[in-house]
JSON list of C-alpha atoms in Angstrom, two decimals:
[
{"chain": "A", "resi": 1, "resn": "UNK", "atom": "CA", "xyz": [52.06, 28.61, -17.38]},
{"chain": "A", "resi": 2, "resn": "UNK", "atom": "CA", "xyz": [49.88, 26.45, -15.11]},
{"chain": "A", "resi": 3, "resn": "UNK", "atom": "CA", "xyz": [48.57, 29.57, -13.36]},
{"chain": "A", "resi": 4, "resn": "UNK", "atom": "CA", "xyz": [47.32, 30.94, -16.71]},
{"chain": "A", "resi": 5, "resn": "UNK", "atom": "CA", "xyz": [45.55, 27.71, -17.60]},
{"chain": "A", "resi": 6, "resn": "UNK", "atom": "CA", "xyz": [44.00, 27.59, -14.11]},
{"chain": "A", "resi": 7, "resn": "UNK", "atom": "CA", "xyz": [42.88, 31.19, -14.47]},
{"chain": "A", "resi": 8, "resn": "UNK", "atom": "CA", "xyz": [41.24, 30.49, -17.84]},
{"chain": "A", "resi": 9, "resn": "UNK", "atom": "CA", "xyz": [39.52, 27.40, -16.45]},
{"chain": "A", "resi": 10, "resn": "UNK", "atom": "CA", "xyz": [38.15, 29.43, -13.52]},
{"chain": "A", "resi": 11, "resn": "UNK", "atom": "CA", "xyz": [36.96, 32.10, -15.95]},
{"chain": "A", "resi": 12, "resn": "UNK", "atom": "CA", "xyz": [35.01, 29.45, -17.84]},
{"chain": "A", "resi": 13, "resn": "UNK", "atom": "CA", "xyz": [33.56, 28.21, -14.53]},
{"chain": "A", "resi": 14, "resn": "UNK", "atom": "CA", "xyz": [32.50, 31.81, -13.64]},
{"chain": "A", "resi": 15, "resn": "UNK", "atom": "CA", "xyz": [34.87, 31.84, -10.65]},
{"chain": "A", "resi": 16, "resn": "UNK", "atom": "CA", "xyz": [36.04, 35.32, -11.57]},
{"chain": "A", "resi": 17, "resn": "UNK", "atom": "CA", "xyz": [37.63, 36.30, -8.26]},
{"chain": "A", "resi": 18, "resn": "UNK", "atom": "CA", "xyz": [39.78, 33.16, -8.21]},
{"chain": "A", "resi": 19, "resn": "UNK", "atom": "CA", "xyz": [40.62, 33.70, -11.89]},
{"chain": "A", "resi": 20, "resn": "UNK", "atom": "CA", "xyz": [42.04, 37.13, -11.00]},
{"chain": "A", "resi": 21, "resn": "UNK", "atom": "CA", "xyz": [44.33, 35.55, -8.38]},
{"chain": "A", "resi": 22, "resn": "UNK", "atom": "CA", "xyz": [45.73, 32.97, -10.82]},
{"chain": "A", "resi": 23, "resn": "UNK", "atom": "CA", "xyz": [46.15, 35.47, -13.65]},
{"chain": "A", "resi": 24, "resn": "UNK", "atom": "CA", "xyz": [47.89, 37.92, -11.29]},
{"chain": "A", "resi": 25, "resn": "UNK", "atom": "CA", "xyz": [50.36, 35.16, -10.47]},
{"chain": "A", "resi": 26, "resn": "UNK", "atom": "CA", "xyz": [50.90, 34.43, -14.16]},
{"chain": "A", "resi": 27, "resn": "UNK", "atom": "CA", "xyz": [51.56, 38.09, -15.03]},
{"chain": "A", "resi": 28, "resn": "UNK", "atom": "CA", "xyz": [53.90, 38.46, -12.04]},
{"chain": "A", "resi": 29, "resn": "UNK", "atom": "CA", "xyz": [55.99, 35.58, -13.45]},
{"chain": "A", "resi": 30, "resn": "UNK", "atom": "CA", "xyz": [55.78, 36.78, -17.06]},
{"chain": "A", "resi": 31, "resn": "UNK", "atom": "CA", "xyz": [54.85, 40.44, -17.62]},
{"chain": "A", "resi": 32, "resn": "UNK", "atom": "CA", "xyz": [54.80, 39.91, -21.41]},
{"chain": "A", "resi": 33, "resn": "UNK", "atom": "CA", "xyz": [52.08, 37.22, -21.36]},
{"chain": "A", "resi": 34, "resn": "UNK", "atom": "CA", "xyz": [49.56, 39.05, -23.54]},
{"chain": "A", "resi": 35, "resn": "UNK", "atom": "CA", "xyz": [46.80, 36.42, -23.27]},
{"chain": "A", "resi": 36, "resn": "UNK", "atom": "CA", "xyz": [46.94, 36.75, -19.48]},
{"chain": "A", "resi": 37, "resn": "UNK", "atom": "CA", "xyz": [46.21, 40.50, -19.75]},
{"chain": "A", "resi": 38, "resn": "UNK", "atom": "CA", "xyz": [43.26, 39.81, -22.04]},
{"chain": "A", "resi": 39, "resn": "UNK", "atom": "CA", "xyz": [41.83, 37.14, -19.76]},
{"chain": "A", "resi": 40, "resn": "UNK", "atom": "CA", "xyz": [42.44, 39.15, -16.60]},
{"chain": "A", "resi": 41, "resn": "UNK", "atom": "CA", "xyz": [40.57, 42.08, -18.16]},
{"chain": "A", "resi": 42, "resn": "UNK", "atom": "CA", "xyz": [37.57, 39.74, -18.51]},
{"chain": "A", "resi": 43, "resn": "UNK", "atom": "CA", "xyz": [37.90, 38.58, -14.90]},
{"chain": "A", "resi": 44, "resn": "UNK", "atom": "CA", "xyz": [38.15, 42.17, -13.67]},
{"chain": "A", "resi": 45, "resn": "UNK", "atom": "CA", "xyz": [35.17, 43.19, -15.78]},
{"chain": "A", "resi": 46, "resn": "UNK", "atom": "CA", "xyz": [33.00, 40.43, -14.32]},
{"chain": "A", "resi": 47, "resn": "UNK", "atom": "CA", "xyz": [34.02, 41.42, -10.78]},
{"chain": "A", "resi": 48, "resn": "UNK", "atom": "CA", "xyz": [33.18, 45.09, -11.54]},
{"chain": "A", "resi": 49, "resn": "UNK", "atom": "CA", "xyz": [36.82, 46.22, -11.25]},
{"chain": "A", "resi": 50, "resn": "UNK", "atom": "CA", "xyz": [36.37, 48.34, -14.35]},
{"chain": "A", "resi": 51, "resn": "UNK", "atom": "CA", "xyz": [39.42, 50.56, -13.96]},
{"chain": "A", "resi": 52, "resn": "UNK", "atom": "CA", "xyz": [41.72, 47.52, -13.78]},
{"chain": "A", "resi": 53, "resn": "UNK", "atom": "CA", "xyz": [39.85, 45.90, -16.68]},
{"chain": "A", "resi": 54, "resn": "UNK", "atom": "CA", "xyz": [40.40, 49.02, -18.78]},
{"chain": "A", "resi": 55, "resn": "UNK", "atom": "CA", "xyz": [44.12, 49.06, -17.95]},
{"chain": "A", "resi": 56, "resn": "UNK", "atom": "CA", "xyz": [44.50, 45.39, -18.93]},
{"chain": "A", "resi": 57, "resn": "UNK", "atom": "CA", "xyz": [42.64, 45.61, -22.24]},
{"chain": "A", "resi": 58, "resn": "UNK", "atom": "CA", "xyz": [44.65, 48.74, -23.08]},
{"chain": "A", "resi": 59, "resn": "UNK", "atom": "CA", "xyz": [47.84, 46.82, -22.37]},
{"chain": "A", "resi": 60, "resn": "UNK", "atom": "CA", "xyz": [46.65, 44.01, -24.65]},
{"chain": "A", "resi": 61, "resn": "UNK", "atom": "CA", "xyz": [45.81, 46.48, -27.42]},
{"chain": "A", "resi": 62, "resn": "UNK", "atom": "CA", "xyz": [49.30, 47.95, -27.20]},
{"chain": "A", "resi": 63, "resn": "UNK", "atom": "CA", "xyz": [50.49, 44.56, -28.48]},
{"chain": "A", "resi": 64, "resn": "UNK", "atom": "CA", "xyz": [47.57, 43.85, -30.85]},
{"chain": "A", "resi": 65, "resn": "UNK", "atom": "CA", "xyz": [46.08, 47.20, -31.99]},
{"chain": "A", "resi": 66, "resn": "UNK", "atom": "CA", "xyz": [44.10, 45.59, -34.83]},
{"chain": "A", "resi": 67, "resn": "UNK", "atom": "CA", "xyz": [42.28, 43.03, -32.71]},
{"chain": "A", "resi": 68, "resn": "UNK", "atom": "CA", "xyz": [38.62, 43.80, -33.43]},
{"chain": "A", "resi": 69, "resn": "UNK", "atom": "CA", "xyz": [37.04, 42.08, -30.41]},
{"chain": "A", "resi": 70, "resn": "UNK", "atom": "CA", "xyz": [39.46, 43.81, -28.02]},
{"chain": "A", "resi": 71, "resn": "UNK", "atom": "CA", "xyz": [38.65, 47.18, -29.58]},
{"chain": "A", "resi": 72, "resn": "UNK", "atom": "CA", "xyz": [34.94, 46.52, -29.16]},
{"chain": "A", "resi": 73, "resn": "UNK", "atom": "CA", "xyz": [35.47, 45.37, -25.58]},
{"chain": "A", "resi": 74, "resn": "UNK", "atom": "CA", "xyz": [37.47, 48.48, -24.60]},
{"chain": "A", "resi": 75, "resn": "UNK", "atom": "CA", "xyz": [35.01, 50.72, -26.42]},
{"chain": "A", "resi": 76, "resn": "UNK", "atom": "CA", "xyz": [32.04, 49.27, -24.53]},
{"chain": "A", "resi": 77, "resn": "UNK", "atom": "CA", "xyz": [33.95, 49.46, -21.25]},
{"chain": "A", "resi": 78, "resn": "UNK", "atom": "CA", "xyz": [35.11, 53.05, -21.74]},
{"chain": "A", "resi": 79, "resn": "UNK", "atom": "CA", "xyz": [31.62, 54.20, -22.78]},
{"chain": "A", "resi": 80, "resn": "UNK", "atom": "CA", "xyz": [30.17, 52.59, -19.66]},
{"chain": "A", "resi": 81, "resn": "UNK", "atom": "CA", "xyz": [32.82, 54.27, -17.51]},
{"chain": "A", "resi": 82, "resn": "UNK", "atom": "CA", "xyz": [32.56, 57.59, -19.38]},
{"chain": "A", "resi": 83, "resn": "UNK", "atom": "CA", "xyz": [36.29, 57.40, -20.11]},
{"chain": "A", "resi": 84, "resn": "UNK", "atom": "CA", "xyz": [35.63, 59.16, -23.41]},
{"chain": "A", "resi": 85, "resn": "UNK", "atom": "CA", "xyz": [39.28, 59.66, -24.41]},
{"chain": "A", "resi": 86, "resn": "UNK", "atom": "CA", "xyz": [39.52, 55.90, -24.96]},
{"chain": "A", "resi": 87, "resn": "UNK", "atom": "CA", "xyz": [36.06, 55.84, -26.56]},
{"chain": "A", "resi": 88, "resn": "UNK", "atom": "CA", "xyz": [37.14, 58.45, -29.11]},
{"chain": "A", "resi": 89, "resn": "UNK", "atom": "CA", "xyz": [40.26, 56.47, -30.10]},
{"chain": "A", "resi": 90, "resn": "UNK", "atom": "CA", "xyz": [38.35, 53.22, -30.52]},
{"chain": "A", "resi": 91, "resn": "UNK", "atom": "CA", "xyz": [35.33, 54.73, -32.27]},
{"chain": "A", "resi": 92, "resn": "UNK", "atom": "CA", "xyz": [37.61, 56.43, -34.80]},
{"chain": "A", "resi": 93, "resn": "UNK", "atom": "CA", "xyz": [39.47, 53.15, -35.33]},
{"chain": "A", "resi": 94, "resn": "UNK", "atom": "CA", "xyz": [36.21, 51.28, -35.91]},
{"chain": "A", "resi": 95, "resn": "UNK", "atom": "CA", "xyz": [34.91, 53.89, -38.36]},
{"chain": "A", "resi": 96, "resn": "UNK", "atom": "CA", "xyz": [38.21, 53.83, -40.30]},
{"chain": "A", "resi": 97, "resn": "UNK", "atom": "CA", "xyz": [38.01, 50.03, -40.46]},
{"chain": "A", "resi": 98, "resn": "UNK", "atom": "CA", "xyz": [34.36, 49.92, -41.52]},
{"chain": "A", "resi": 99, "resn": "UNK", "atom": "CA", "xyz": [33.07, 48.42, -38.26]},
{"chain": "A", "resi": 100, "resn": "UNK", "atom": "CA", "xyz": [29.82, 49.56, -36.68]},
{"chain": "A", "resi": 101, "resn": "UNK", "atom": "CA", "xyz": [28.74, 51.86, -39.49]},
{"chain": "A", "resi": 102, "resn": "UNK", "atom": "CA", "xyz": [26.35, 54.72, -38.65]},
{"chain": "A", "resi": 103, "resn": "UNK", "atom": "CA", "xyz": [25.68, 53.60, -35.07]},
{"chain": "A", "resi": 104, "resn": "UNK", "atom": "CA", "xyz": [29.33, 54.12, -34.12]},
{"chain": "A", "resi": 105, "resn": "UNK", "atom": "CA", "xyz": [29.50, 57.35, -36.15]},
{"chain": "A", "resi": 106, "resn": "UNK", "atom": "CA", "xyz": [26.56, 58.84, -34.26]},
{"chain": "A", "resi": 107, "resn": "UNK", "atom": "CA", "xyz": [28.05, 57.71, -30.95]},
{"chain": "A", "resi": 108, "resn": "UNK", "atom": "CA", "xyz": [31.35, 59.33, -31.94]},
{"chain": "A", "resi": 109, "resn": "UNK", "atom": "CA", "xyz": [29.51, 62.64, -32.39]},
{"chain": "A", "resi": 110, "resn": "UNK", "atom": "CA", "xyz": [28.20, 62.37, -28.82]},
{"chain": "A", "resi": 111, "resn": "UNK", "atom": "CA", "xyz": [31.74, 61.55, -27.64]},
{"chain": "A", "resi": 112, "resn": "UNK", "atom": "CA", "xyz": [33.00, 64.76, -29.26]},
{"chain": "A", "resi": 113, "resn": "UNK", "atom": "CA", "xyz": [30.23, 66.60, -27.39]},
{"chain": "A", "resi": 114, "resn": "UNK", "atom": "CA", "xyz": [31.20, 65.00, -24.08]},
{"chain": "A", "resi": 115, "resn": "UNK", "atom": "CA", "xyz": [34.85, 65.95, -24.65]},
{"chain": "A", "resi": 116, "resn": "UNK", "atom": "CA", "xyz": [33.82, 69.47, -25.75]},
{"chain": "A", "resi": 117, "resn": "UNK", "atom": "CA", "xyz": [35.49, 69.13, -29.15]},
{"chain": "A", "resi": 118, "resn": "UNK", "atom": "CA", "xyz": [33.12, 70.92, -31.57]},
{"chain": "A", "resi": 119, "resn": "UNK", "atom": "CA", "xyz": [35.85, 71.57, -34.14]},
{"chain": "A", "resi": 120, "resn": "UNK", "atom": "CA", "xyz": [36.92, 67.90, -34.16]},
{"chain": "A", "resi": 121, "resn": "UNK", "atom": "CA", "xyz": [33.28, 66.97, -34.65]},
{"chain": "A", "resi": 122, "resn": "UNK", "atom": "CA", "xyz": [33.03, 69.32, -37.62]},
{"chain": "A", "resi": 123, "resn": "UNK", "atom": "CA", "xyz": [36.22, 67.92, -39.20]},
{"chain": "A", "resi": 124, "resn": "UNK", "atom": "CA", "xyz": [34.82, 64.40, -38.82]},
{"chain": "A", "resi": 125, "resn": "UNK", "atom": "CA", "xyz": [31.47, 65.37, -40.38]},
{"chain": "A", "resi": 126, "resn": "UNK", "atom": "CA", "xyz": [33.17, 67.19, -43.27]},
{"chain": "A", "resi": 127, "resn": "UNK", "atom": "CA", "xyz": [35.28, 64.10, -44.01]},
{"chain": "A", "resi": 128, "resn": "UNK", "atom": "CA", "xyz": [32.28, 61.81, -43.64]},
{"chain": "A", "resi": 129, "resn": "UNK", "atom": "CA", "xyz": [30.18, 63.81, -46.12]},
{"chain": "A", "resi": 130, "resn": "UNK", "atom": "CA", "xyz": [33.10, 64.12, -48.52]},
{"chain": "A", "resi": 131, "resn": "UNK", "atom": "CA", "xyz": [33.41, 60.33, -48.59]},
{"chain": "A", "resi": 132, "resn": "UNK", "atom": "CA", "xyz": [29.67, 59.56, -48.33]},
{"chain": "A", "resi": 133, "resn": "UNK", "atom": "CA", "xyz": [27.69, 62.53, -49.72]},
{"chain": "A", "resi": 134, "resn": "UNK", "atom": "CA", "xyz": [24.49, 60.46, -49.79]},
{"chain": "A", "resi": 135, "resn": "UNK", "atom": "CA", "xyz": [24.57, 59.80, -46.02]},
{"chain": "A", "resi": 136, "resn": "UNK", "atom": "CA", "xyz": [21.75, 62.32, -45.57]},
{"chain": "A", "resi": 137, "resn": "UNK", "atom": "CA", "xyz": [21.40, 62.17, -41.77]},
{"chain": "A", "resi": 138, "resn": "UNK", "atom": "CA", "xyz": [24.97, 63.48, -41.45]},
{"chain": "A", "resi": 139, "resn": "UNK", "atom": "CA", "xyz": [23.81, 66.77, -43.01]},
{"chain": "A", "resi": 140, "resn": "UNK", "atom": "CA", "xyz": [21.48, 67.20, -40.05]},
{"chain": "A", "resi": 141, "resn": "UNK", "atom": "CA", "xyz": [24.25, 66.47, -37.57]},
{"chain": "A", "resi": 142, "resn": "UNK", "atom": "CA", "xyz": [26.56, 68.91, -39.35]},
{"chain": "A", "resi": 143, "resn": "UNK", "atom": "CA", "xyz": [23.78, 71.51, -39.29]},
{"chain": "A", "resi": 144, "resn": "UNK", "atom": "CA", "xyz": [23.59, 71.07, -35.50]},
{"chain": "A", "resi": 145, "resn": "UNK", "atom": "CA", "xyz": [27.37, 71.43, -35.29]},
{"chain": "A", "resi": 146, "resn": "UNK", "atom": "CA", "xyz": [27.37, 74.62, -37.38]},
{"chain": "A", "resi": 147, "resn": "UNK", "atom": "CA", "xyz": [24.58, 75.98, -35.18]},
{"chain": "A", "resi": 148, "resn": "UNK", "atom": "CA", "xyz": [26.64, 75.29, -32.05]},
{"chain": "A", "resi": 149, "resn": "UNK", "atom": "CA", "xyz": [29.55, 77.14, -33.67]},
{"chain": "A", "resi": 150, "resn": "UNK", "atom": "CA", "xyz": [27.16, 80.06, -34.43]},
{"chain": "A", "resi": 151, "resn": "UNK", "atom": "CA", "xyz": [27.42, 79.52, -38.20]},
{"chain": "A", "resi": 152, "resn": "UNK", "atom": "CA", "xyz": [23.68, 79.86, -38.71]},
{"chain": "A", "resi": 153, "resn": "UNK", "atom": "CA", "xyz": [23.58, 80.42, -42.49]},
{"chain": "A", "resi": 154, "resn": "UNK", "atom": "CA", "xyz": [25.83, 77.42, -43.16]},
{"chain": "A", "resi": 155, "resn": "UNK", "atom": "CA", "xyz": [23.67, 75.40, -40.76]},
{"chain": "A", "resi": 156, "resn": "UNK", "atom": "CA", "xyz": [20.59, 76.26, -42.81]},
{"chain": "A", "resi": 157, "resn": "UNK", "atom": "CA", "xyz": [22.33, 75.19, -46.03]},
{"chain": "A", "resi": 158, "resn": "UNK", "atom": "CA", "xyz": [22.85, 71.72, -44.52]},
{"chain": "A", "resi": 159, "resn": "UNK", "atom": "CA", "xyz": [19.27, 71.66, -43.24]},
{"chain": "A", "resi": 160, "resn": "UNK", "atom": "CA", "xyz": [17.95, 72.39, -46.75]},
{"chain": "A", "resi": 161, "resn": "UNK", "atom": "CA", "xyz": [19.85, 69.35, -48.02]},
{"chain": "A", "resi": 162, "resn": "UNK", "atom": "CA", "xyz": [18.57, 67.19, -45.15]},
{"chain": "A", "resi": 163, "resn": "UNK", "atom": "CA", "xyz": [14.95, 68.38, -45.49]},
{"chain": "A", "resi": 164, "resn": "UNK", "atom": "CA", "xyz": [14.87, 67.28, -49.13]},
{"chain": "A", "resi": 165, "resn": "UNK", "atom": "CA", "xyz": [14.74, 63.71, -47.85]},
{"chain": "A", "resi": 166, "resn": "UNK", "atom": "CA", "xyz": [12.75, 64.40, -44.66]},
{"chain": "A", "resi": 167, "resn": "UNK", "atom": "CA", "xyz": [10.69, 67.53, -45.40]},
{"chain": "A", "resi": 168, "resn": "UNK", "atom": "CA", "xyz": [8.59, 67.31, -42.22]},
{"chain": "A", "resi": 169, "resn": "UNK", "atom": "CA", "xyz": [11.35, 66.44, -39.75]},
{"chain": "A", "resi": 170, "resn": "UNK", "atom": "CA", "xyz": [10.35, 68.41, -36.64]},
{"chain": "A", "resi": 171, "resn": "UNK", "atom": "CA", "xyz": [13.84, 68.63, -35.10]},
{"chain": "A", "resi": 172, "resn": "UNK", "atom": "CA", "xyz": [15.30, 69.96, -38.35]},
{"chain": "A", "resi": 173, "resn": "UNK", "atom": "CA", "xyz": [12.50, 72.53, -38.73]},
{"chain": "A", "resi": 174, "resn": "UNK", "atom": "CA", "xyz": [12.96, 73.70, -35.13]},
{"chain": "A", "resi": 175, "resn": "UNK", "atom": "CA", "xyz": [16.69, 74.11, -35.73]},
{"chain": "A", "resi": 176, "resn": "UNK", "atom": "CA", "xyz": [15.96, 76.08, -38.89]},
{"chain": "A", "resi": 177, "resn": "UNK", "atom": "CA", "xyz": [13.67, 78.33, -36.86]},
{"chain": "A", "resi": 178, "resn": "UNK", "atom": "CA", "xyz": [16.44, 78.94, -34.32]},
{"chain": "A", "resi": 179, "resn": "UNK", "atom": "CA", "xyz": [18.92, 79.75, -37.10]},
{"chain": "A", "resi": 180, "resn": "UNK", "atom": "CA", "xyz": [16.55, 82.32, -38.62]},
{"chain": "A", "resi": 181, "resn": "UNK", "atom": "CA", "xyz": [15.87, 83.74, -35.16]},
{"chain": "A", "resi": 182, "resn": "UNK", "atom": "CA", "xyz": [19.59, 84.27, -34.45]},
{"chain": "A", "resi": 183, "resn": "UNK", "atom": "CA", "xyz": [20.01, 85.74, -37.95]},
{"chain": "A", "resi": 184, "resn": "UNK", "atom": "CA", "xyz": [17.16, 88.14, -37.05]},
{"chain": "A", "resi": 185, "resn": "UNK", "atom": "CA", "xyz": [15.19, 86.92, -40.08]},
{"chain": "A", "resi": 186, "resn": "UNK", "atom": "CA", "xyz": [12.00, 86.93, -38.04]},
{"chain": "A", "resi": 187, "resn": "UNK", "atom": "CA", "xyz": [9.48, 86.61, -40.89]},
{"chain": "A", "resi": 188, "resn": "UNK", "atom": "CA", "xyz": [11.10, 83.35, -42.02]},
{"chain": "A", "resi": 189, "resn": "UNK", "atom": "CA", "xyz": [11.24, 82.16, -38.40]},
{"chain": "A", "resi": 190, "resn": "UNK", "atom": "CA", "xyz": [7.52, 82.87, -37.92]},
{"chain": "A", "resi": 191, "resn": "UNK", "atom": "CA", "xyz": [6.70, 81.05, -41.20]},
{"chain": "A", "resi": 192, "resn": "UNK", "atom": "CA", "xyz": [8.38, 77.90, -39.86]},
{"chain": "A", "resi": 193, "resn": "UNK", "atom": "CA", "xyz": [6.47, 78.11, -36.56]},
{"chain": "A", "resi": 194, "resn": "UNK", "atom": "CA", "xyz": [3.19, 78.45, -38.50]},
{"chain": "A", "resi": 195, "resn": "UNK", "atom": "CA", "xyz": [4.10, 75.45, -40.64]},
{"chain": "A", "resi": 196, "resn": "UNK", "atom": "CA", "xyz": [4.89, 73.38, -37.53]},
{"chain": "A", "resi": 197, "resn": "UNK", "atom": "CA", "xyz": [1.54, 74.37, -35.99]},
{"chain": "A", "resi": 198, "resn": "UNK", "atom": "CA", "xyz": [-0.33, 73.49, -39.20]},
{"chain": "A", "resi": 199, "resn": "UNK", "atom": "CA", "xyz": [1.41, 70.12, -39.43]},
{"chain": "A", "resi": 200, "resn": "UNK", "atom": "CA", "xyz": [0.54, 69.42, -35.79]},
{"chain": "A", "resi": 201, "resn": "UNK", "atom": "CA", "xyz": [-3.15, 70.02, -36.48]},
{"chain": "A", "resi": 202, "resn": "UNK", "atom": "CA", "xyz": [-3.27, 67.46, -39.29]}
]
């Protein structure tokens, strides 16, 4: 389609508004032109029409769900827009396909928080630690999750495992204090506070 080629040329020349016009024309003439949806999503993104950009990249992914760059593009877009339902889908896909490693995994935990899905977060962490028991930082995140679910003793079990590798981690020690406090084990809670104070003096 000449209108598609014109649209792509205008994209490359940074004439994003004009690119949208040409790509609109192309899609009007052929609603199954997948490349036009991908390119129009770029044009929309560069003209700050994020909602339209998200719709177009989602349309493209419905045809090519395993396209890595498109997944990354929609993920970045949805995170920016706080459209976390899309972010969750794409983050899970990237983790399953070994893309992004721990950075994406940690972001996925924050997505679960934003969507208020503590049980989904726990399922993910359980699976993650089953597959990668040496990924020590995940014990800390699971300890936080257990704490949020008011499972304070289980939270402390994970913290013990995490603190073997980072014995002076302040956030982990504070969480352990809170767990003991909620369990009404006040002597143990006070001991942690005293240890934190002593470490702070050094």
